[in-house]
Amino acid sequence: MSRQEITLSIQLAVKAPDVHRELVRIVGELDQFSIQEREDAAWVDVLVLEIGHDPAAEFETIRLLLKENVVGALFLTASEATTDLLLPAMRAGAREFFQQPIDAAEVKQALEAVLQKRLRELNPGSTVSEKGKIYSVVGAKGGVGTTTFAVNFATSIQALNKDRLVALIDMNPFTGEIPFFLDLKTDTDWEEIGRNLSRLDAPYLQSAMARHSSGVFVLPAPPKLDRELKMATGFLFKLVSAMREFFDDIVIDCGMSISGDAMKICEYSESIYLISTMSMPCIINVRKLQQSFASAAGVTNGRLQVVANRFEKKGQLSLAEASKLLGSDIVNIIPNDYPLTMSAVSSGKTVAEVAKRSQVAKAYRKLAQSVTGPQVGKAGGLFGLFR
Ligand SMILES: Nc1ncnc2c1ncn2[C@@H]1O[C@H](COP(=O)(O)OP(=O)(O)OP(=O)(O)O)[C@@H](O)[C@H]1O
Ligand SMILES: [Mg+2]
C-alpha cells in the first residue's frame, strides 16, 4: 500500500483552545491524516491528550487507553513539563510529548514517524521511507571502541556505494575525536550549525561539513572546554531530523550518552549499535542499556544490535555465554587487532585504508553490507549536486 492510499485518524483531547486550534491547523496541512471528531470511535491511530490538570486521573486514563488497545500512538501535551508528570506517562507507553506552545515541525515529525511505521507494517520487507536512516553507536563503557566503530562503519557504507550520501556526526562535546581519527581539519561544528538552523539547506551543509576522502561528510562536536554550550532543547534532534532529508545514511557516535536528545535520536534510529567487549562489566552495562532503551524509548532487541568488539575466542566470556546473559544472539563481531586499529588512528586512516584484507576491515564491510542492501542511490534533491 502506498503513502497516498493511507489516511490515519487523529483525535484531539485538548482543552486549551489555542493549542487545539494550532493542532487542527497542523493536521489540516497533512494529506495522510484527518481529525476524528467522534468521541465513541472504536479506534484512533493517534490520540493527542492534554495533561497537567489532574495527574492521577490522567495517568489512569493513559493506562486504560493503552491497555484497551483503542489507540495506536498516544501523544501528550502540557503547558508545563515536569518529570513527575511526564515520566510515569512515558513509561506507561505514551510516545511523544509536545511542550506548549506547540512546535509545528515537532508534531509533523512525530506524525510522519507514525505514518512510516504504519507503512512498514503494511509493506513488510519494502523500504518505503525515502528519508535517510540513522545508525546510532553507543558505547557500553568508555574506551570500548565506539568511535573506531562509527568511523569505520560509516566509511565502509560509503565504500560499498559511492552514490550514497553518508554523514558521520560526533555527538561528544569537548571530547569528540572523529576529526582526529580521519585526519580532517574542520572549522564548523554542530553548535555553530545550530546558530544557523533556519538556513539548514543542502548548500549550507555542504559548505559547513568537512568531507573526508572516502566521501563521508563529517560533522564534529564543539571542541573547546572553555565555552558554555548555548543550545535550545531538542536542537540536536532537530538537526539530525533535518539531515535525514539530505543524507541516505547518518552514523552517529553517541559515546556513552543516552540522555535527552541522544535518546530521542536513538528512538528514531534504524539500528542502535551497542559496542561492548566480551567482559562481564561491559555485558552488565549492555543489559542496563537494553533496559533503559526499552523503558525510555520502547526500543527492543530488533533494533538494538550488540557488537562484540575486540573479539577474541579466549575472552572472558564466550559469545554463547554473553548472548545468554543478554537474552539475544550476538551476531555482530569485530575481531581484536590492536596494532591495526592503533595504526589506523595514529595515521588518521580507516582500517580498510591501512589493511583492506584484514579481518577487521572484512567485519566492517560485512556490517555495512547488512544495512546497505541493494545498491540504490537516493534520487533528486539539492544534495544530488554533491554526488
Ligand atoms: N577491533 C579492535 N581491536 C583492537 N583494538 C581496538 C579495536 N577497535 C578499537 N580498538 C582500540 O580501542 C581503543 C579505544 O577506541 P575508541 O577511541 O574508538 O573507543 P571509544 O569507546 O570511542 O573511547 P572513548 O570512550 O575515549 O570515546 C583504541 O586504542 C582503539 O585502537
Ligand atoms: Mg570515542
Tab-separated table of C-alpha atoms and ligand atoms in Angstrom:
chain	number	residue	atom	x	y	z
A	1	MET	CA	0.000	0.000	0.000
A	2	SER	CA	1.389	3.404	-0.909
A	3	ARG	CA	1.593	6.535	1.187
A	4	GLN	CA	-1.151	8.209	-0.864
A	5	GLU	CA	-3.630	5.405	-0.120
A	6	ILE	CA	-3.426	5.829	3.638
A	7	THR	CA	-5.404	8.120	5.926
A	8	LEU	CA	-4.731	7.916	9.639
A	9	SER	CA	-7.176	9.263	12.207
A	10	ILE	CA	-6.242	11.707	14.956
A	11	GLN	CA	-8.318	12.615	17.945
A	12	LEU	CA	-7.567	15.710	19.971
A	13	ALA	CA	-8.358	15.538	23.677
A	14	VAL	CA	-7.054	19.043	24.219
A	15	LYS	CA	-8.860	21.675	26.271
A	16	ALA	CA	-6.690	24.752	25.676
A	17	PRO	CA	-8.402	26.474	22.696
A	18	ASP	CA	-5.243	27.930	21.153
A	19	VAL	CA	-3.412	24.602	21.345
A	20	HIS	CA	-6.427	22.792	19.859
A	21	ARG	CA	-6.648	25.325	17.044
A	22	GLU	CA	-2.957	25.022	16.254
A	23	LEU	CA	-3.118	21.221	16.169
A	24	VAL	CA	-6.139	21.318	13.848
A	25	ARG	CA	-4.219	23.681	11.583
A	26	ILE	CA	-1.146	21.415	11.525
A	27	VAL	CA	-3.178	18.265	10.804
A	28	GLY	CA	-5.020	20.179	8.063
A	29	GLU	CA	-1.718	20.569	6.243
A	30	LEU	CA	-1.060	16.831	6.208
A	31	ASP	CA	-2.700	14.778	3.460
A	32	GLN	CA	-2.355	11.460	5.235
A	33	PHE	CA	-4.085	12.471	8.483
A	34	SER	CA	-7.613	13.511	9.338
A	35	ILE	CA	-9.237	14.598	12.584
A	36	GLN	CA	-11.612	12.109	14.162
A	37	GLU	CA	-14.365	14.118	15.867
A	38	ARG	CA	-16.500	11.239	17.160
A	39	GLU	CA	-15.678	10.514	20.748
A	40	ASP	CA	-17.117	6.984	20.568
A	41	ALA	CA	-14.817	5.836	17.750
A	42	ALA	CA	-13.614	2.267	18.408
A	43	TRP	CA	-10.060	3.055	17.301
A	44	VAL	CA	-7.911	6.106	16.605
A	45	ASP	CA	-4.457	5.944	15.082
A	46	VAL	CA	-3.202	8.885	17.109
A	47	LEU	CA	-4.592	10.467	20.245
A	48	VAL	CA	-3.213	13.782	21.454
A	49	LEU	CA	-4.053	14.115	25.128
A	50	GLU	CA	-3.563	17.233	27.170
A	51	ILE	CA	-2.328	16.520	30.683
A	52	GLY	CA	-1.380	18.530	33.736
A	53	HIS	CA	-4.809	19.234	35.237
A	54	ASP	CA	-5.385	16.098	37.321
A	55	PRO	CA	-2.294	13.876	37.021
A	56	ALA	CA	-3.667	10.848	38.901
A	57	ALA	CA	-6.833	10.642	36.781
A	58	GLU	CA	-4.918	11.347	33.583
A	59	PHE	CA	-2.391	8.660	34.309
A	60	GLU	CA	-5.224	6.166	34.847
A	61	THR	CA	-6.752	7.247	31.506
A	62	ILE	CA	-3.430	6.696	29.754
A	63	ARG	CA	-3.039	3.274	31.308
A	64	LEU	CA	-6.558	2.247	30.319
A	65	LEU	CA	-6.287	3.613	26.780
A	66	LEU	CA	-3.147	1.652	26.117
A	67	LYS	CA	-4.432	-1.473	27.852
A	68	GLU	CA	-7.729	-1.489	25.947
A	69	ASN	CA	-5.866	-1.195	22.670
A	70	VAL	CA	-8.042	1.570	21.252
A	71	VAL	CA	-5.213	3.966	20.387
A	72	GLY	CA	-2.315	3.406	18.006
A	73	ALA	CA	0.057	6.112	19.247
A	74	LEU	CA	-0.523	8.294	22.257
A	75	PHE	CA	0.957	11.794	22.248
A	76	LEU	CA	0.825	14.089	25.249
A	77	THR	CA	0.885	17.825	25.553
A	78	ALA	CA	1.010	20.139	28.576
A	79	SER	CA	1.741	23.755	29.274
A	80	GLU	CA	4.451	22.688	31.671
A	81	ALA	CA	6.570	19.567	31.600
A	82	THR	CA	7.687	18.259	34.962
A	83	THR	CA	9.456	14.945	35.394
A	84	ASP	CA	6.796	13.817	37.909
A	85	LEU	CA	4.159	14.304	35.288
A	86	LEU	CA	5.968	13.001	32.261
A	87	LEU	CA	8.000	10.053	33.399
A	88	PRO	CA	5.099	7.811	34.506
A	89	ALA	CA	3.155	8.763	31.371
A	90	MET	CA	6.030	7.972	29.034
A	91	ARG	CA	6.740	4.754	30.934
A	92	ALA	CA	3.090	3.754	30.576
A	93	GLY	CA	3.560	3.909	26.820
A	94	ALA	CA	2.946	7.477	25.613
A	95	ARG	CA	5.153	8.009	22.582
A	96	GLU	CA	5.707	11.733	22.386
A	97	PHE	CA	5.365	14.846	24.432
A	98	PHE	CA	4.734	18.258	22.917
A	99	GLN	CA	5.571	21.246	25.047
A	100	GLN	CA	3.223	24.219	24.635
A	101	PRO	CA	3.262	26.457	22.654
A	102	ILE	CA	3.200	23.758	20.032
A	103	ASP	CA	6.138	23.440	17.671
A	104	ALA	CA	4.586	22.518	14.310
A	105	ALA	CA	7.770	20.889	12.992
A	106	GLU	CA	7.993	18.638	16.021
A	107	VAL	CA	4.368	17.499	15.654
A	108	LYS	CA	4.788	16.839	11.936
A	109	GLN	CA	7.936	14.856	12.579
A	110	ALA	CA	6.181	12.663	15.154
A	111	LEU	CA	3.179	12.095	12.873
A	112	GLU	CA	5.494	11.225	9.997
A	113	ALA	CA	7.107	8.578	12.207
A	114	VAL	CA	3.664	7.062	12.910
A	115	LEU	CA	2.905	7.062	9.190
A	116	GLN	CA	6.244	5.442	8.350
A	117	LYS	CA	5.667	2.777	10.981
A	118	ARG	CA	2.242	2.020	9.511
A	119	LEU	CA	3.700	1.835	6.012
A	120	ARG	CA	6.357	-0.576	7.233
A	121	GLU	CA	3.667	-2.742	8.817
A	122	LEU	CA	1.572	-2.697	5.648
A	123	ASN	CA	4.520	-3.305	3.330
A	124	PRO	CA	6.782	-5.686	5.192
A	125	GLY	CA	10.197	-6.033	3.611
A	126	SER	CA	9.946	-2.933	1.441
A	127	THR	CA	11.795	0.300	2.009
A	128	VAL	CA	9.060	2.863	1.751
A	129	SER	CA	10.858	5.586	3.618
A	130	GLU	CA	12.742	7.990	1.441
A	131	LYS	CA	14.332	9.643	4.404
A	132	GLY	CA	17.866	8.880	5.416
A	133	LYS	CA	18.462	6.206	8.001
A	134	ILE	CA	20.070	6.897	11.338
A	135	TYR	CA	22.536	4.453	12.848
A	136	SER	CA	23.377	5.346	16.430
A	137	VAL	CA	26.514	3.965	18.011
A	138	VAL	CA	26.593	3.775	21.815
A	139	GLY	CA	29.454	2.524	23.986
A	140	ALA	CA	28.759	0.164	26.883
A	141	LYS	CA	31.822	1.666	28.588
A	142	GLY	CA	34.454	4.272	27.821
A	143	GLY	CA	37.244	3.133	25.533
A	144	VAL	CA	35.482	0.051	24.108
A	145	GLY	CA	35.903	1.248	20.517
A	146	THR	CA	32.755	3.324	19.887
A	147	THR	CA	34.471	5.977	17.778
A	148	THR	CA	36.502	3.375	15.884
A	149	PHE	CA	33.224	1.624	15.079
A	150	ALA	CA	31.356	4.777	13.991
A	151	VAL	CA	34.204	5.917	11.728
A	152	ASN	CA	34.816	2.549	10.071
A	153	PHE	CA	31.143	1.679	9.760
A	154	ALA	CA	30.333	4.991	8.016
A	155	THR	CA	33.307	4.801	5.661
A	156	SER	CA	32.526	1.133	4.868
A	157	ILE	CA	28.935	2.038	3.926
A	158	GLN	CA	30.320	4.736	1.647
A	159	ALA	CA	32.899	2.385	0.125
A	160	LEU	CA	30.144	-0.047	-0.864
A	161	ASN	CA	28.249	2.599	-2.737
A	162	LYS	CA	29.818	5.858	-3.824
A	163	ASP	CA	26.384	7.236	-4.741
A	164	ARG	CA	25.125	7.219	-1.195
A	165	LEU	CA	25.299	10.385	0.823
A	166	VAL	CA	26.743	9.377	4.155
A	167	ALA	CA	27.062	11.642	7.194
A	168	LEU	CA	29.077	10.975	10.315
A	169	ILE	CA	28.204	13.010	13.395
A	170	ASP	CA	30.192	13.272	16.583
A	171	MET	CA	27.841	13.834	19.493
A	172	ASN	CA	30.533	14.131	22.164
A	173	PRO	CA	31.029	17.804	23.037
A	174	PHE	CA	34.606	18.652	24.054
A	175	THR	CA	35.820	15.053	23.850
A	176	GLY	CA	34.871	14.242	20.263
A	177	GLU	CA	37.682	12.645	18.300
A	178	ILE	CA	36.289	11.925	14.841
A	179	PRO	CA	38.277	14.659	13.008
A	180	PHE	CA	41.422	13.261	14.602
A	181	PHE	CA	40.539	9.680	13.573
A	182	LEU	CA	40.095	10.818	9.977
A	183	ASP	CA	42.862	13.425	9.906
A	184	LEU	CA	40.341	16.094	8.961
A	185	LYS	CA	40.615	19.806	9.505
A	186	THR	CA	37.195	21.161	10.358
A	187	ASP	CA	36.049	24.712	11.020
A	188	THR	CA	32.410	24.113	11.785
A	189	ASP	CA	30.809	22.003	14.470
A	190	TRP	CA	27.168	21.320	15.263
A	191	GLU	CA	26.898	24.140	17.764
A	192	GLU	CA	27.839	26.554	15.000
A	193	ILE	CA	25.274	24.993	12.684
A	194	GLY	CA	22.707	25.335	15.460
A	195	ARG	CA	23.088	29.107	15.260
A	196	ASN	CA	22.048	28.906	11.614
A	197	LEU	CA	19.302	26.341	11.979
A	198	SER	CA	16.922	28.435	9.896
A	199	ARG	CA	19.172	28.071	6.868
A	200	LEU	CA	19.659	24.350	7.132
A	201	ASP	CA	19.661	23.549	3.456
A	202	ALA	CA	21.921	21.470	1.277
A	203	PRO	CA	24.304	24.248	0.122
A	204	TYR	CA	24.808	25.485	3.670
A	205	LEU	CA	25.514	21.986	4.982
A	206	GLN	CA	27.836	21.371	2.059
A	207	SER	CA	29.938	24.324	2.989
A	208	ALA	CA	29.749	23.656	6.717
A	209	MET	CA	30.564	19.957	6.883
A	210	ALA	CA	34.018	18.600	6.172
A	211	ARG	CA	34.232	15.935	3.507
A	212	HIS	CA	36.569	13.014	4.036
A	213	SER	CA	38.372	11.449	1.082
A	214	SER	CA	36.089	8.383	1.426
A	215	GLY	CA	33.170	10.664	0.525
A	216	VAL	CA	31.684	10.768	4.033
A	217	PHE	CA	30.509	14.181	5.296
A	218	VAL	CA	31.675	14.794	8.844
A	219	LEU	CA	30.042	16.968	11.468
A	220	PRO	CA	32.259	17.332	14.542
A	221	ALA	CA	31.239	18.229	18.072
A	222	PRO	CA	32.137	21.605	19.607
A	223	PRO	CA	35.744	21.206	20.689
A	224	LYS	CA	36.546	23.708	23.418
A	225	LEU	CA	36.056	23.253	27.102
A	226	ASP	CA	36.252	26.962	27.753
A	227	ARG	CA	32.855	27.834	26.437
A	228	GLU	CA	29.367	27.133	27.522
A	229	LEU	CA	27.099	25.397	25.052
A	230	LYS	CA	24.079	27.525	24.326
A	231	MET	CA	21.649	25.282	22.541
A	232	ALA	CA	17.875	25.145	22.524
A	233	THR	CA	16.342	21.963	23.920
A	234	GLY	CA	15.853	19.364	21.271
A	235	PHE	CA	18.248	21.137	18.934
A	236	LEU	CA	20.376	18.091	18.074
A	237	PHE	CA	17.310	16.016	17.398
A	238	LYS	CA	16.009	18.722	15.065
A	239	LEU	CA	19.339	18.921	13.306
A	240	VAL	CA	19.560	15.166	12.752
A	241	SER	CA	15.921	15.054	11.622
A	242	ALA	CA	16.590	17.792	9.088
A	243	MET	CA	19.705	15.994	7.871
A	244	ARG	CA	17.599	12.937	7.050
A	245	GLU	CA	16.179	14.948	4.154
A	246	PHE	CA	19.600	15.212	2.536
A	247	PHE	CA	21.538	12.111	3.545
A	248	ASP	CA	20.937	8.442	2.877
A	249	ASP	CA	22.797	7.242	5.960
A	250	ILE	CA	23.641	9.113	9.145
A	251	VAL	CA	26.039	7.404	11.539
A	252	ILE	CA	26.236	8.970	14.993
A	253	ASP	CA	28.970	8.469	17.569
A	254	CYS	CA	26.872	8.932	20.727
A	255	GLY	CA	29.749	7.992	23.003
A	256	MET	CA	28.190	6.851	26.251
A	257	SER	CA	25.417	9.401	26.227
A	258	ILE	CA	21.843	8.216	26.003
A	259	SER	CA	20.149	11.127	27.725
A	260	GLY	CA	17.963	13.853	26.248
A	261	ASP	CA	18.476	14.319	22.544
A	262	ALA	CA	20.635	11.216	22.219
A	263	MET	CA	17.798	9.013	23.481
A	264	LYS	CA	15.351	10.678	21.108
A	265	ILE	CA	17.745	10.217	18.192
A	266	CYS	CA	18.165	6.560	19.162
A	267	GLU	CA	14.398	6.181	19.223
A	268	TYR	CA	14.252	7.236	15.586
A	269	SER	CA	17.257	5.182	14.565
A	270	GLU	CA	17.070	2.314	12.159
A	271	SER	CA	19.518	0.474	14.420
A	272	ILE	CA	21.403	1.216	17.589
A	273	TYR	CA	24.767	-0.463	17.824
A	274	LEU	CA	25.773	-1.145	21.415
A	275	ILE	CA	29.521	-1.531	21.421
A	276	SER	CA	30.825	-3.949	24.008
A	277	THR	CA	33.662	-6.271	24.746
A	278	MET	CA	33.078	-9.791	26.000
A	279	SER	CA	33.859	-8.861	29.583
A	280	MET	CA	31.470	-9.098	32.499
A	281	PRO	CA	31.410	-5.361	33.395
A	282	CYS	CA	30.648	-4.452	29.787
A	283	ILE	CA	27.912	-7.056	29.383
A	284	ILE	CA	26.302	-5.888	32.620
A	285	ASN	CA	26.257	-2.360	31.192
A	286	VAL	CA	24.761	-3.646	27.940
A	287	ARG	CA	21.961	-5.228	29.956
A	288	LYS	CA	21.304	-1.910	31.699
A	289	LEU	CA	21.315	-0.122	28.357
A	290	GLN	CA	18.858	-2.650	26.913
A	291	GLN	CA	16.518	-1.959	29.823
A	292	SER	CA	16.866	1.806	29.529
A	293	PHE	CA	16.172	1.735	25.797
A	294	ALA	CA	13.129	-0.451	26.306
A	295	SER	CA	11.600	1.626	29.103
A	296	ALA	CA	12.516	5.113	27.914
A	297	ALA	CA	12.042	4.765	24.167
A	298	GLY	CA	10.301	1.442	23.550
A	299	VAL	CA	13.361	0.218	21.623
A	300	THR	CA	13.840	-3.520	21.977
A	301	ASN	CA	16.075	-6.217	20.596
A	302	GLY	CA	15.150	-5.985	16.917
A	303	ARG	CA	16.774	-2.579	16.549
A	304	LEU	CA	19.322	-2.947	19.316
A	305	GLN	CA	22.394	-4.588	17.872
A	306	VAL	CA	25.043	-5.666	20.316
A	307	VAL	CA	28.526	-5.590	18.808
A	308	ALA	CA	31.231	-7.822	20.239
A	309	ASN	CA	34.212	-5.569	19.623
A	310	ARG	CA	37.837	-6.610	20.102
A	311	PHE	CA	36.576	-10.173	19.985
A	312	GLU	CA	38.939	-12.998	20.912
A	313	LYS	CA	37.996	-16.660	21.162
A	314	LYS	CA	39.711	-16.857	24.547
A	315	GLY	CA	37.974	-13.808	26.009
A	316	GLN	CA	36.495	-13.598	29.499
A	317	LEU	CA	33.034	-14.596	28.253
A	318	SER	CA	32.166	-16.716	25.223
A	319	LEU	CA	29.677	-15.415	22.680
A	320	ALA	CA	27.191	-18.044	23.848
A	321	GLU	CA	27.538	-17.007	27.494
A	322	ALA	CA	27.197	-13.310	26.695
A	323	SER	CA	24.211	-13.977	24.399
A	324	LYS	CA	22.543	-15.944	27.167
A	325	LEU	CA	23.074	-13.145	29.665
A	326	LEU	CA	21.601	-10.625	27.219
A	327	GLY	CA	18.697	-12.748	26.038
A	328	SER	CA	19.583	-12.263	22.370
A	329	ASP	CA	22.179	-13.645	19.993
A	330	ILE	CA	25.237	-11.505	19.330
A	331	VAL	CA	25.745	-11.580	15.582
A	332	ASN	CA	27.987	-8.561	15.056
A	333	ILE	CA	31.592	-9.440	15.714
A	334	ILE	CA	34.698	-7.317	15.181
A	335	PRO	CA	37.914	-9.234	15.844
A	336	ASN	CA	40.608	-7.963	18.154
A	337	ASP	CA	43.500	-6.317	16.298
A	338	TYR	CA	45.007	-3.579	18.393
A	339	PRO	CA	48.098	-2.883	16.242
A	340	LEU	CA	45.876	-2.343	13.197
A	341	THR	CA	43.295	-0.073	14.859
A	342	MET	CA	46.029	1.939	16.579
A	343	SER	CA	47.966	2.304	13.375
A	344	ALA	CA	44.766	3.477	11.641
A	345	VAL	CA	44.045	6.088	14.323
A	346	SER	CA	47.583	7.394	14.562
A	347	SER	CA	47.826	7.844	10.797
A	348	GLY	CA	44.303	9.315	10.513
A	349	LYS	CA	43.132	6.490	8.233
A	350	THR	CA	40.355	3.934	8.220
A	351	VAL	CA	41.203	0.283	8.891
A	352	ALA	CA	40.347	-0.533	5.278
A	353	GLU	CA	42.865	2.052	4.089
A	354	VAL	CA	45.564	0.569	6.293
A	355	ALA	CA	44.792	-3.112	5.670
A	356	LYS	CA	41.966	-3.778	3.227
A	357	ARG	CA	42.175	-7.554	3.556
A	358	SER	CA	42.360	-7.661	7.339
A	359	GLN	CA	39.708	-9.491	9.359
A	360	VAL	CA	38.672	-6.209	10.980
A	361	ALA	CA	38.145	-4.478	7.618
A	362	LYS	CA	36.169	-7.503	6.410
A	363	ALA	CA	33.986	-7.431	9.520
A	364	TYR	CA	33.146	-3.753	8.912
A	365	ARG	CA	32.417	-4.471	5.259
A	366	LYS	CA	30.026	-7.263	6.246
A	367	LEU	CA	28.267	-4.986	8.719
A	368	ALA	CA	27.947	-2.248	6.110
A	369	GLN	CA	26.506	-4.754	3.640
A	370	SER	CA	23.890	-5.741	6.189
A	371	VAL	CA	22.470	-2.200	6.077
A	372	THR	CA	23.035	-1.027	2.514
A	373	GLY	CA	21.086	-3.829	0.824
A	374	PRO	CA	20.754	-3.370	-2.939
A	375	GLN	CA	22.949	-0.556	-4.177
A	376	VAL	CA	20.384	2.138	-4.829
A	377	GLY	CA	21.218	5.821	-4.520
A	378	LYS	CA	18.736	8.421	-3.396
A	379	ALA	CA	17.341	10.370	-6.310
A	380	GLY	CA	16.916	14.092	-6.661
A	381	GLY	CA	17.171	16.765	-4.009
A	382	LEU	CA	19.676	19.520	-3.731
A	383	PHE	CA	22.205	17.159	-2.245
A	384	GLY	CA	22.213	15.363	-5.590
A	385	LEU	CA	24.589	18.148	-6.570
A	386	PHE	CA	27.256	16.624	-4.330
A	387	ARG	CA	27.258	13.244	-5.980
B	1	LIG	N1	38.723	-4.198	16.848
B	1	LIG	C1	39.612	-3.680	17.684
B	1	LIG	N2	40.674	-4.420	18.116
B	1	LIG	C2	41.567	-3.903	18.963
B	1	LIG	N3	41.540	-2.677	19.453
B	1	LIG	C3	40.521	-1.885	19.080
B	1	LIG	C4	39.502	-2.340	18.187
B	1	LIG	N4	38.631	-1.317	17.979
B	1	LIG	C5	39.086	-0.284	18.728
B	1	LIG	N5	40.210	-0.617	19.372
B	1	LIG	C6	41.039	0.234	20.236
B	1	LIG	O1	40.343	0.613	21.391
B	1	LIG	C7	40.800	1.886	21.840
B	1	LIG	C8	39.617	2.786	22.075
B	1	LIG	O2	38.998	3.053	20.829
B	1	LIG	P1	37.996	4.270	20.624
B	1	LIG	O3	38.661	5.573	20.887
B	1	LIG	O4	37.338	4.052	19.316
B	1	LIG	O5	36.987	3.943	21.804
B	1	LIG	P2	35.820	4.860	22.412
B	1	LIG	O6	34.888	3.890	23.041
B	1	LIG	O7	35.304	5.784	21.406
B	1	LIG	O8	36.639	5.635	23.531
B	1	LIG	P3	36.202	6.963	24.340
B	1	LIG	O9	35.345	6.471	25.467
B	1	LIG	O10	37.504	7.533	24.790
B	1	LIG	O11	35.459	7.848	23.389
B	1	LIG	C9	41.724	2.422	20.767
B	1	LIG	O12	43.031	2.251	21.185
B	1	LIG	C10	41.404	1.550	19.569
B	1	LIG	O13	42.517	1.408	18.718
B	2	MG	MG	35.120	7.867	21.416
